[in-house]
Amino acid sequence: MRYSAAVNSWNEWDPLQEIVVGSADNACFEPTEPGSRPAIRDSPDTPFPTGPKSKEAIERANEELAGLAALLDSQGITVRRPEPHDFSAPVRTPGFEVENQYCAVCPRDVMITMGNEIIEATMSRRARYFEYEPYRKLVYEYWNADPRVEWTTAPKPSMRDGMYREEFWEWPLEQRHARMHSFEFCVGQDEVVFDAADMSRLGRDILVQESMTTNRAGIRWLRRHLEPRGFRVHTVHFPLDFFPSHIDCTFVPLRPGLVLTNPERPLREGEEKMFLANGWELVDAPQPVLGNDEMPKYCQSSKWLSMNVLSMSPTKVICEEREKPLQDLLAKLDFEVFTVPFRHVFEYGGSLHCATWDVRREGICEDYFPALRYEPLV
Ligand code: ABU
């Protein structure tokens, strides 16, 4: 019998064997920079704090992350954690300076497994430039353990001022609405830019969202890298999301043939065709229990963190403890639903999917879109 590689994950749902769960140790507030304008929810005119998060905020998040790790462990899944990193250290490169870094709560934003390959994203924000570092020891371990494991670091962008379109942040909502079909955000199009969490894996087919954190050059780079390896890369858009960043609160594949969709962020017209023509069902998530106004005050993500679930298998899914309407829907769809409290992690920009990076799942590369016609770049 041939064992699967030390790194092996082709989709978002196959039975999970090994996963990295993030850590809030040494987390800092995300600084204001051209790719990010953090604001306090109930007091947008008060300057956003800088430097380290409070000990209490870190402990609360770490407790919930440990609860997730314990649940995964109880299901026989190997859980790994990032290495400590000094996020309070400033970063200075020839192109930019930033006063502090961010955190290692959301490995999903940085790292992605594409079959037997680990890809480190370019990242889109200065404070996250070195966010691969807490995972490097693990990457070396996997890479040393198995010659089938490939490891790719995507080209680092300069992150100079000129890479960004800073006026984006000043556009009023009406202007954004008028421009919603042009998909121009705070990153320009000259350099390769992507966050790993803008991708979703469905066997041979990879979705990439064009967003504030992934530009068209980033998607071109991904196509040129992945197509020769047998993948088909599909760009997707959600024109009613005026601040799109990371696909996993918008379009969440749960098992072959089923995607959990965001009722406020429909796919661009025409992009649903590949799903419908291949017998997939798109099911809207219910409204989250917390409204946008009720999210933690330093949280920069939307209420749709509710749908940021983590699949342990095609029949077992982990959902935030208080999201009862979503739990009920998932149960109706024949999932065994596990729950953990995760509200304190929201402050760090993610929920259960964001706060993890699956390294090994059972299974092989499958084609779930047999009726698809695809034009490769070359
Ligand atoms: N990091 C995921 C955030 C996505 C959202 O706010 O909808």
Tab-separated table of C-alpha atoms and ligand atoms in Angstrom:
chain	number	residue	atom	x	y	z
A	1	MET	CA	0.000	0.000	0.000
A	2	ARG	CA	1.232	3.488	-0.879
A	3	TYR	CA	0.808	6.004	1.943
A	4	SER	CA	-0.385	9.492	1.150
A	5	ALA	CA	2.290	12.177	1.209
A	6	ALA	CA	3.114	14.114	4.414
A	7	VAL	CA	1.315	17.005	2.738
A	8	ASN	CA	-1.863	16.013	0.902
A	9	SER	CA	-5.023	18.084	0.679
A	10	TRP	CA	-7.011	18.581	-2.509
A	11	ASN	CA	-10.240	20.116	-1.319
A	12	GLU	CA	-12.011	21.692	1.662
A	13	TRP	CA	-13.884	18.602	2.877
A	14	ASP	CA	-12.024	15.268	2.642
A	15	PRO	CA	-11.434	13.465	5.985
A	16	LEU	CA	-8.985	15.588	7.916
A	17	GLN	CA	-5.749	14.041	9.233
A	18	GLU	CA	-3.421	16.918	10.148
A	19	ILE	CA	-4.064	20.617	10.610
A	20	VAL	CA	-2.373	23.744	11.936
A	21	VAL	CA	-4.417	25.800	14.411
A	22	GLY	CA	-3.367	29.456	14.804
A	23	SER	CA	-2.179	31.142	17.997
A	24	ALA	CA	-2.790	34.604	19.437
A	25	ASP	CA	0.575	34.687	21.237
A	26	ASN	CA	2.257	38.102	20.872
A	27	ALA	CA	-0.565	39.380	18.644
A	28	CYS	CA	-0.632	43.095	17.838
A	29	PHE	CA	-3.223	45.488	16.457
A	30	GLU	CA	-3.011	45.697	12.678
A	31	PRO	CA	-1.420	49.036	11.785
A	32	THR	CA	-2.920	51.598	9.420
A	33	GLU	CA	-1.208	51.217	6.050
A	34	PRO	CA	-2.137	51.633	2.365
A	35	GLY	CA	-3.694	48.159	2.206
A	36	SER	CA	-5.634	48.466	5.455
A	37	ARG	CA	-7.522	51.176	7.335
A	38	PRO	CA	-8.585	49.528	10.581
A	39	ALA	CA	-11.301	51.329	12.536
A	40	ILE	CA	-12.921	50.850	15.930
A	41	ARG	CA	-16.481	49.682	15.277
A	42	ASP	CA	-18.376	51.900	17.710
A	43	SER	CA	-15.991	54.835	17.434
A	44	PRO	CA	-14.603	55.136	13.895
A	45	ASP	CA	-13.084	58.580	14.551
A	46	THR	CA	-10.952	57.424	17.492
A	47	PRO	CA	-7.459	56.425	16.316
A	48	PHE	CA	-7.066	52.652	16.096
A	49	PRO	CA	-4.697	51.326	18.778
A	50	THR	CA	-1.205	50.235	17.810
A	51	GLY	CA	1.272	47.761	19.311
A	52	PRO	CA	0.531	44.619	21.325
A	53	LYS	CA	-2.999	43.464	22.134
A	54	SER	CA	-3.850	43.214	25.825
A	55	LYS	CA	-2.880	40.118	27.787
A	56	GLU	CA	-6.587	39.460	28.450
A	57	ALA	CA	-7.565	39.673	24.755
A	58	ILE	CA	-4.760	37.254	23.880
A	59	GLU	CA	-5.703	34.831	26.646
A	60	ARG	CA	-9.392	34.844	25.651
A	61	ALA	CA	-8.571	34.064	22.011
A	62	ASN	CA	-5.968	31.455	22.953
A	63	GLU	CA	-8.469	29.678	25.167
A	64	GLU	CA	-10.882	29.328	22.234
A	65	LEU	CA	-8.114	28.261	19.858
A	66	ALA	CA	-7.075	25.619	22.415
A	67	GLY	CA	-10.729	24.460	22.566
A	68	LEU	CA	-10.740	23.979	18.792
A	69	ALA	CA	-7.422	22.113	18.979
A	70	ALA	CA	-8.830	19.838	21.704
A	71	LEU	CA	-11.941	19.036	19.642
A	72	LEU	CA	-9.842	18.175	16.590
A	73	ASP	CA	-7.531	16.059	18.728
A	74	SER	CA	-10.523	14.197	20.204
A	75	GLN	CA	-11.466	13.235	16.632
A	76	GLY	CA	-8.045	11.672	16.028
A	77	ILE	CA	-6.764	14.619	13.963
A	78	THR	CA	-3.128	15.679	14.459
A	79	VAL	CA	-2.966	19.325	15.502
A	80	ARG	CA	0.128	21.473	14.984
A	81	ARG	CA	0.718	25.022	16.166
A	82	PRO	CA	2.819	27.956	14.852
A	83	GLU	CA	6.180	28.889	16.347
A	84	PRO	CA	6.355	32.001	18.582
A	85	HIS	CA	7.063	35.207	16.667
A	86	ASP	CA	7.707	38.769	17.847
A	87	PHE	CA	4.874	40.635	16.132
A	88	SER	CA	5.711	43.836	17.999
A	89	ALA	CA	8.931	44.199	15.979
A	90	PRO	CA	8.746	46.867	13.252
A	91	VAL	CA	9.470	45.893	9.657
A	92	ARG	CA	11.706	47.951	7.427
A	93	THR	CA	12.466	46.963	3.815
A	94	PRO	CA	13.815	49.123	0.970
A	95	GLY	CA	10.184	49.787	-0.018
A	96	PHE	CA	8.333	50.453	3.228
A	97	GLU	CA	8.330	50.664	6.987
A	98	VAL	CA	5.615	49.506	9.333
A	99	GLU	CA	5.534	49.995	13.090
A	100	ASN	CA	4.474	46.513	14.094
A	101	GLN	CA	3.285	43.233	12.587
A	102	TYR	CA	-0.011	41.436	13.199
A	103	CYS	CA	-0.451	37.859	14.477
A	104	ALA	CA	-0.482	34.128	13.707
A	105	VAL	CA	-4.179	33.595	14.447
A	106	CYS	CA	-5.106	33.018	10.787
A	107	PRO	CA	-2.694	30.646	9.026
A	108	ARG	CA	-5.312	30.268	6.248
A	109	ASP	CA	-4.518	33.762	5.000
A	110	VAL	CA	-0.856	32.914	4.433
A	111	MET	CA	-0.462	29.202	3.741
A	112	ILE	CA	-2.312	26.880	1.375
A	113	THR	CA	-1.964	23.201	0.542
A	114	MET	CA	-2.499	22.380	-3.118
A	115	GLY	CA	-2.334	18.619	-3.282
A	116	ASN	CA	1.218	17.726	-2.206
A	117	GLU	CA	2.444	21.296	-2.459
A	118	ILE	CA	2.603	24.040	0.153
A	119	ILE	CA	2.317	27.560	-1.249
A	120	GLU	CA	3.187	30.622	0.827
A	121	ALA	CA	1.138	33.575	-0.405
A	122	THR	CA	2.703	36.898	-1.382
A	123	MET	CA	0.408	38.644	1.124
A	124	SER	CA	-1.092	42.040	0.426
A	125	ARG	CA	-0.375	44.050	3.587
A	126	ARG	CA	2.903	45.301	4.963
A	127	ALA	CA	2.263	44.162	8.521
A	128	ARG	CA	1.805	40.618	7.201
A	129	TYR	CA	4.934	40.545	5.012
A	130	PHE	CA	6.770	38.116	7.310
A	131	GLU	CA	3.725	36.201	8.520
A	132	TYR	CA	5.033	32.967	6.935
A	133	GLU	CA	7.786	32.837	9.575
A	134	PRO	CA	5.787	31.150	12.393
A	135	TYR	CA	5.074	28.266	9.961
A	136	ARG	CA	8.562	27.783	8.503
A	137	LYS	CA	9.696	25.205	11.041
A	138	LEU	CA	6.665	23.075	10.199
A	139	VAL	CA	7.184	23.561	6.479
A	140	TYR	CA	10.782	22.360	6.796
A	141	GLU	CA	9.600	19.375	8.793
A	142	TYR	CA	7.100	18.333	6.097
A	143	TRP	CA	9.543	19.060	3.300
A	144	ASN	CA	12.328	17.070	4.960
A	145	ALA	CA	9.994	14.188	5.812
A	146	ASP	CA	8.820	13.372	2.312
A	147	PRO	CA	10.413	13.993	-1.092
A	148	ARG	CA	6.943	14.143	-2.645
A	149	VAL	CA	6.273	17.391	-0.789
A	150	GLU	CA	6.748	20.504	-2.910
A	151	TRP	CA	7.191	23.946	-1.367
A	152	THR	CA	6.744	27.213	-3.209
A	153	THR	CA	7.011	30.756	-1.935
A	154	ALA	CA	5.211	33.167	-4.232
A	155	PRO	CA	7.121	36.306	-5.322
A	156	LYS	CA	7.187	38.980	-2.643
A	157	PRO	CA	5.692	42.268	-3.846
A	158	SER	CA	7.495	45.525	-3.078
A	159	MET	CA	4.549	46.892	-1.030
A	160	ARG	CA	5.817	50.382	-1.876
A	161	ASP	CA	3.272	53.217	-1.843
A	162	GLY	CA	2.923	52.930	-5.636
A	163	MET	CA	1.618	49.371	-5.358
A	164	TYR	CA	-1.562	50.633	-3.728
A	165	ARG	CA	-4.515	52.763	-4.754
A	166	GLU	CA	-4.979	54.724	-1.520
A	167	GLU	CA	-7.931	56.762	-2.780
A	168	PHE	CA	-9.935	53.510	-2.604
A	169	TRP	CA	-10.509	54.154	1.090
A	170	GLU	CA	-12.060	57.568	0.396
A	171	TRP	CA	-14.618	56.404	-2.195
A	172	PRO	CA	-18.115	56.877	-0.816
A	173	LEU	CA	-20.407	53.852	-0.948
A	174	GLU	CA	-22.344	55.271	-3.933
A	175	GLN	CA	-19.119	55.486	-5.919
A	176	ARG	CA	-18.221	51.978	-4.882
A	177	HIS	CA	-21.635	50.804	-6.032
A	178	ALA	CA	-21.172	52.564	-9.358
A	179	ARG	CA	-17.762	50.908	-9.728
A	180	MET	CA	-18.793	47.505	-8.468
A	181	HIS	CA	-18.248	45.839	-11.833
A	182	SER	CA	-14.741	47.209	-12.320
A	183	PHE	CA	-13.297	45.332	-9.324
A	184	GLU	CA	-10.680	47.971	-8.576
A	185	PHE	CA	-9.616	47.872	-4.942
A	186	CYS	CA	-6.798	49.144	-2.738
A	187	VAL	CA	-4.082	47.086	-4.476
A	188	GLY	CA	-3.073	48.054	-8.021
A	189	GLN	CA	-2.497	45.613	-10.876
A	190	ASP	CA	1.255	45.921	-11.560
A	191	GLU	CA	2.654	43.466	-9.013
A	192	VAL	CA	1.693	39.899	-8.134
A	193	VAL	CA	-0.444	40.071	-4.981
A	194	PHE	CA	-2.567	37.427	-3.287
A	195	ASP	CA	-3.582	36.185	0.132
A	196	ALA	CA	-4.051	32.414	0.324
A	197	ALA	CA	-7.534	32.777	1.824
A	198	ASP	CA	-8.879	34.153	-1.443
A	199	MET	CA	-8.681	30.603	-2.816
A	200	SER	CA	-10.960	27.659	-2.371
A	201	ARG	CA	-10.027	24.115	-3.436
A	202	LEU	CA	-12.434	21.735	-5.158
A	203	GLY	CA	-10.138	18.974	-6.440
A	204	ARG	CA	-8.822	19.875	-9.913
A	205	ASP	CA	-10.698	23.156	-9.755
A	206	ILE	CA	-9.450	26.107	-7.747
A	207	LEU	CA	-11.537	29.239	-7.210
A	208	VAL	CA	-9.748	32.558	-6.711
A	209	GLN	CA	-11.612	35.649	-5.652
A	210	GLU	CA	-10.518	39.001	-7.083
A	211	SER	CA	-10.478	41.211	-4.022
A	212	MET	CA	-8.787	43.877	-1.887
A	213	THR	CA	-6.145	41.242	-1.088
A	214	THR	CA	-5.774	39.454	-4.459
A	215	ASN	CA	-5.273	41.237	-7.773
A	216	ARG	CA	-5.376	40.112	-11.382
A	217	ALA	CA	-1.569	39.712	-11.581
A	218	GLY	CA	-1.778	37.447	-8.520
A	219	ILE	CA	-4.413	35.337	-10.236
A	220	ARG	CA	-2.283	35.191	-13.411
A	221	TRP	CA	0.668	33.977	-11.371
A	222	LEU	CA	-1.491	31.302	-9.746
A	223	ARG	CA	-2.793	30.139	-13.134
A	224	ARG	CA	0.698	29.884	-14.618
A	225	HIS	CA	1.898	27.996	-11.567
A	226	LEU	CA	-1.067	25.657	-11.098
A	227	GLU	CA	-2.250	24.872	-14.629
A	228	PRO	CA	0.893	22.868	-15.569
A	229	ARG	CA	0.248	20.842	-12.391
A	230	GLY	CA	-3.175	19.818	-13.707
A	231	PHE	CA	-5.347	22.378	-11.907
A	232	ARG	CA	-7.982	24.599	-13.505
A	233	VAL	CA	-8.114	28.050	-11.938
A	234	HIS	CA	-11.353	30.043	-11.996
A	235	THR	CA	-11.561	33.714	-11.089
A	236	VAL	CA	-14.727	34.559	-9.177
A	237	HIS	CA	-16.305	37.865	-8.164
A	238	PHE	CA	-18.899	38.915	-5.639
A	239	PRO	CA	-19.867	42.398	-6.865
A	240	LEU	CA	-22.101	43.288	-3.895
A	241	ASP	CA	-19.217	42.864	-1.446
A	242	PHE	CA	-17.675	46.335	-1.545
A	243	PHE	CA	-14.729	45.308	0.689
A	244	PRO	CA	-13.973	41.759	-0.451
A	245	SER	CA	-11.129	40.028	1.325
A	246	HIS	CA	-10.906	36.227	1.593
A	247	ILE	CA	-13.480	33.927	0.018
A	248	ASP	CA	-14.272	31.836	3.087
A	249	CYS	CA	-17.053	34.045	4.462
A	250	THR	CA	-18.711	34.223	1.059
A	251	PHE	CA	-18.523	30.926	-0.801
A	252	VAL	CA	-17.817	27.810	1.281
A	253	PRO	CA	-17.738	24.355	-0.379
A	254	LEU	CA	-18.887	21.717	2.133
A	255	ARG	CA	-18.808	18.463	0.162
A	256	PRO	CA	-18.882	17.390	-3.482
A	257	GLY	CA	-21.921	19.083	-5.028
A	258	LEU	CA	-22.681	21.533	-2.204
A	259	VAL	CA	-21.566	25.106	-1.514
A	260	LEU	CA	-22.728	27.296	1.368
A	261	THR	CA	-23.308	30.742	-0.148
A	262	ASN	CA	-23.678	34.220	1.291
A	263	PRO	CA	-27.159	35.613	0.542
A	264	GLU	CA	-25.819	39.193	0.523
A	265	ARG	CA	-22.906	38.394	-1.812
A	266	PRO	CA	-24.126	36.588	-4.931
A	267	LEU	CA	-21.644	35.445	-7.558
A	268	ARG	CA	-21.218	37.698	-10.591
A	269	GLU	CA	-23.841	36.762	-13.167
A	270	GLY	CA	-22.577	33.876	-15.276
A	271	GLU	CA	-20.038	32.594	-12.749
A	272	GLU	CA	-22.619	30.266	-11.199
A	273	LYS	CA	-22.886	28.347	-14.479
A	274	MET	CA	-19.954	25.988	-13.844
A	275	PHE	CA	-21.647	24.846	-10.642
A	276	LEU	CA	-25.154	24.464	-11.976
A	277	ALA	CA	-24.011	22.739	-15.184
A	278	ASN	CA	-22.175	20.165	-13.068
A	279	GLY	CA	-25.033	19.406	-10.704
A	280	TRP	CA	-23.813	21.475	-7.732
A	281	GLU	CA	-26.269	23.007	-5.299
A	282	LEU	CA	-25.701	26.508	-3.897
A	283	VAL	CA	-27.410	26.884	-0.509
A	284	ASP	CA	-27.673	30.285	1.205
A	285	ALA	CA	-26.456	30.569	4.789
A	286	PRO	CA	-28.982	31.998	7.277
A	287	GLN	CA	-28.457	35.478	8.727
A	288	PRO	CA	-25.717	35.420	11.390
A	289	VAL	CA	-26.729	35.632	15.040
A	290	LEU	CA	-24.605	38.789	15.561
A	291	GLY	CA	-25.156	41.799	13.327
A	292	ASN	CA	-22.242	43.848	12.000
A	293	ASP	CA	-22.845	46.345	14.835
A	294	GLU	CA	-22.464	43.628	17.440
A	295	MET	CA	-19.090	42.280	16.309
A	296	PRO	CA	-16.134	42.819	18.718
A	297	LYS	CA	-15.049	46.455	18.558
A	298	TYR	CA	-11.588	45.781	17.111
A	299	CYS	CA	-12.821	43.154	14.641
A	300	GLN	CA	-12.300	44.255	11.016
A	301	SER	CA	-14.288	41.378	9.512
A	302	SER	CA	-17.993	41.131	8.754
A	303	LYS	CA	-20.816	39.341	10.558
A	304	TRP	CA	-20.379	36.595	7.928
A	305	LEU	CA	-17.610	35.077	10.007
A	306	SER	CA	-20.654	33.003	10.988
A	307	MET	CA	-20.246	30.881	7.838
A	308	ASN	CA	-16.477	30.419	8.227
A	309	VAL	CA	-16.928	26.758	9.180
A	310	LEU	CA	-14.291	24.018	9.168
A	311	SER	CA	-15.009	20.617	7.610
A	312	MET	CA	-13.540	17.563	9.308
A	313	SER	CA	-15.008	15.328	6.600
A	314	PRO	CA	-17.817	15.428	4.012
A	315	THR	CA	-20.239	14.631	6.855
A	316	LYS	CA	-18.709	16.424	9.885
A	317	VAL	CA	-18.433	20.161	10.205
A	318	ILE	CA	-17.407	22.523	13.025
A	319	CYS	CA	-19.505	25.643	13.533
A	320	GLU	CA	-19.305	28.535	16.022
A	321	GLU	CA	-21.203	27.683	19.216
A	322	ARG	CA	-23.806	30.455	19.032
A	323	GLU	CA	-24.649	30.162	15.323
A	324	LYS	CA	-27.742	28.038	15.921
A	325	PRO	CA	-29.562	28.896	12.649
A	326	LEU	CA	-26.540	27.753	10.636
A	327	GLN	CA	-26.143	24.653	12.799
A	328	ASP	CA	-29.798	23.773	12.116
A	329	LEU	CA	-29.344	24.242	8.383
A	330	LEU	CA	-26.219	22.069	8.353
A	331	ALA	CA	-28.008	19.351	10.325
A	332	LYS	CA	-30.856	19.449	7.786
A	333	LEU	CA	-28.265	18.996	5.069
A	334	ASP	CA	-27.220	15.775	6.852
A	335	PHE	CA	-24.051	17.014	8.526
A	336	GLU	CA	-22.999	16.011	12.006
A	337	VAL	CA	-22.410	19.442	13.520
A	338	PHE	CA	-19.744	20.050	16.175
A	339	THR	CA	-19.577	23.387	17.966
A	340	VAL	CA	-16.943	25.409	19.808
A	341	PRO	CA	-17.031	28.956	21.242
A	342	PHE	CA	-14.964	31.201	18.971
A	343	ARG	CA	-16.286	34.756	19.389
A	344	HIS	CA	-13.094	36.093	20.946
A	345	VAL	CA	-11.072	34.972	17.959
A	346	PHE	CA	-13.207	37.222	15.708
A	347	GLU	CA	-11.165	40.236	16.811
A	348	TYR	CA	-8.232	38.723	14.883
A	349	GLY	CA	-10.114	38.680	11.583
A	350	GLY	CA	-11.273	35.108	11.311
A	351	SER	CA	-13.260	32.180	12.576
A	352	LEU	CA	-12.772	28.425	12.314
A	353	HIS	CA	-11.652	28.136	8.692
A	354	CYS	CA	-9.432	31.225	8.812
A	355	ALA	CA	-7.756	30.092	12.037
A	356	THR	CA	-6.581	26.811	10.521
A	357	TRP	CA	-4.475	25.444	7.659
A	358	ASP	CA	-5.177	21.870	6.662
A	359	VAL	CA	-1.979	20.055	5.771
A	360	ARG	CA	-3.245	16.521	5.242
A	361	ARG	CA	-6.610	15.092	4.351
A	362	GLU	CA	-7.414	11.655	2.969
A	363	GLY	CA	-8.167	11.512	-0.720
A	364	ILE	CA	-6.783	12.280	-4.126
A	365	CYS	CA	-7.288	14.878	-6.822
A	366	GLU	CA	-10.771	14.414	-8.267
A	367	ASP	CA	-12.693	16.135	-11.026
A	368	TYR	CA	-15.980	17.381	-9.602
A	369	PHE	CA	-16.807	19.361	-12.769
A	370	PRO	CA	-16.759	16.786	-15.566
A	371	ALA	CA	-18.912	18.940	-17.865
A	372	LEU	CA	-16.526	21.910	-17.618
A	373	ARG	CA	-14.897	23.489	-20.663
A	374	TYR	CA	-11.690	25.245	-19.641
A	375	GLU	CA	-9.240	27.365	-21.635
A	376	PRO	CA	-5.774	27.192	-20.045
A	377	LEU	CA	-3.584	30.304	-20.242
A	378	VAL	CA	-0.924	28.533	-22.326
B	1	ABU	N1	-10.906	37.019	6.921
B	1	ABU	C1	-12.211	36.790	6.417
B	1	ABU	C2	-13.069	38.055	6.471
B	1	ABU	C3	-14.126	38.049	5.458
B	1	ABU	C4	-15.303	38.965	5.767
B	1	ABU	O1	-15.173	39.907	6.563
B	1	ABU	O2	-16.388	38.766	5.245
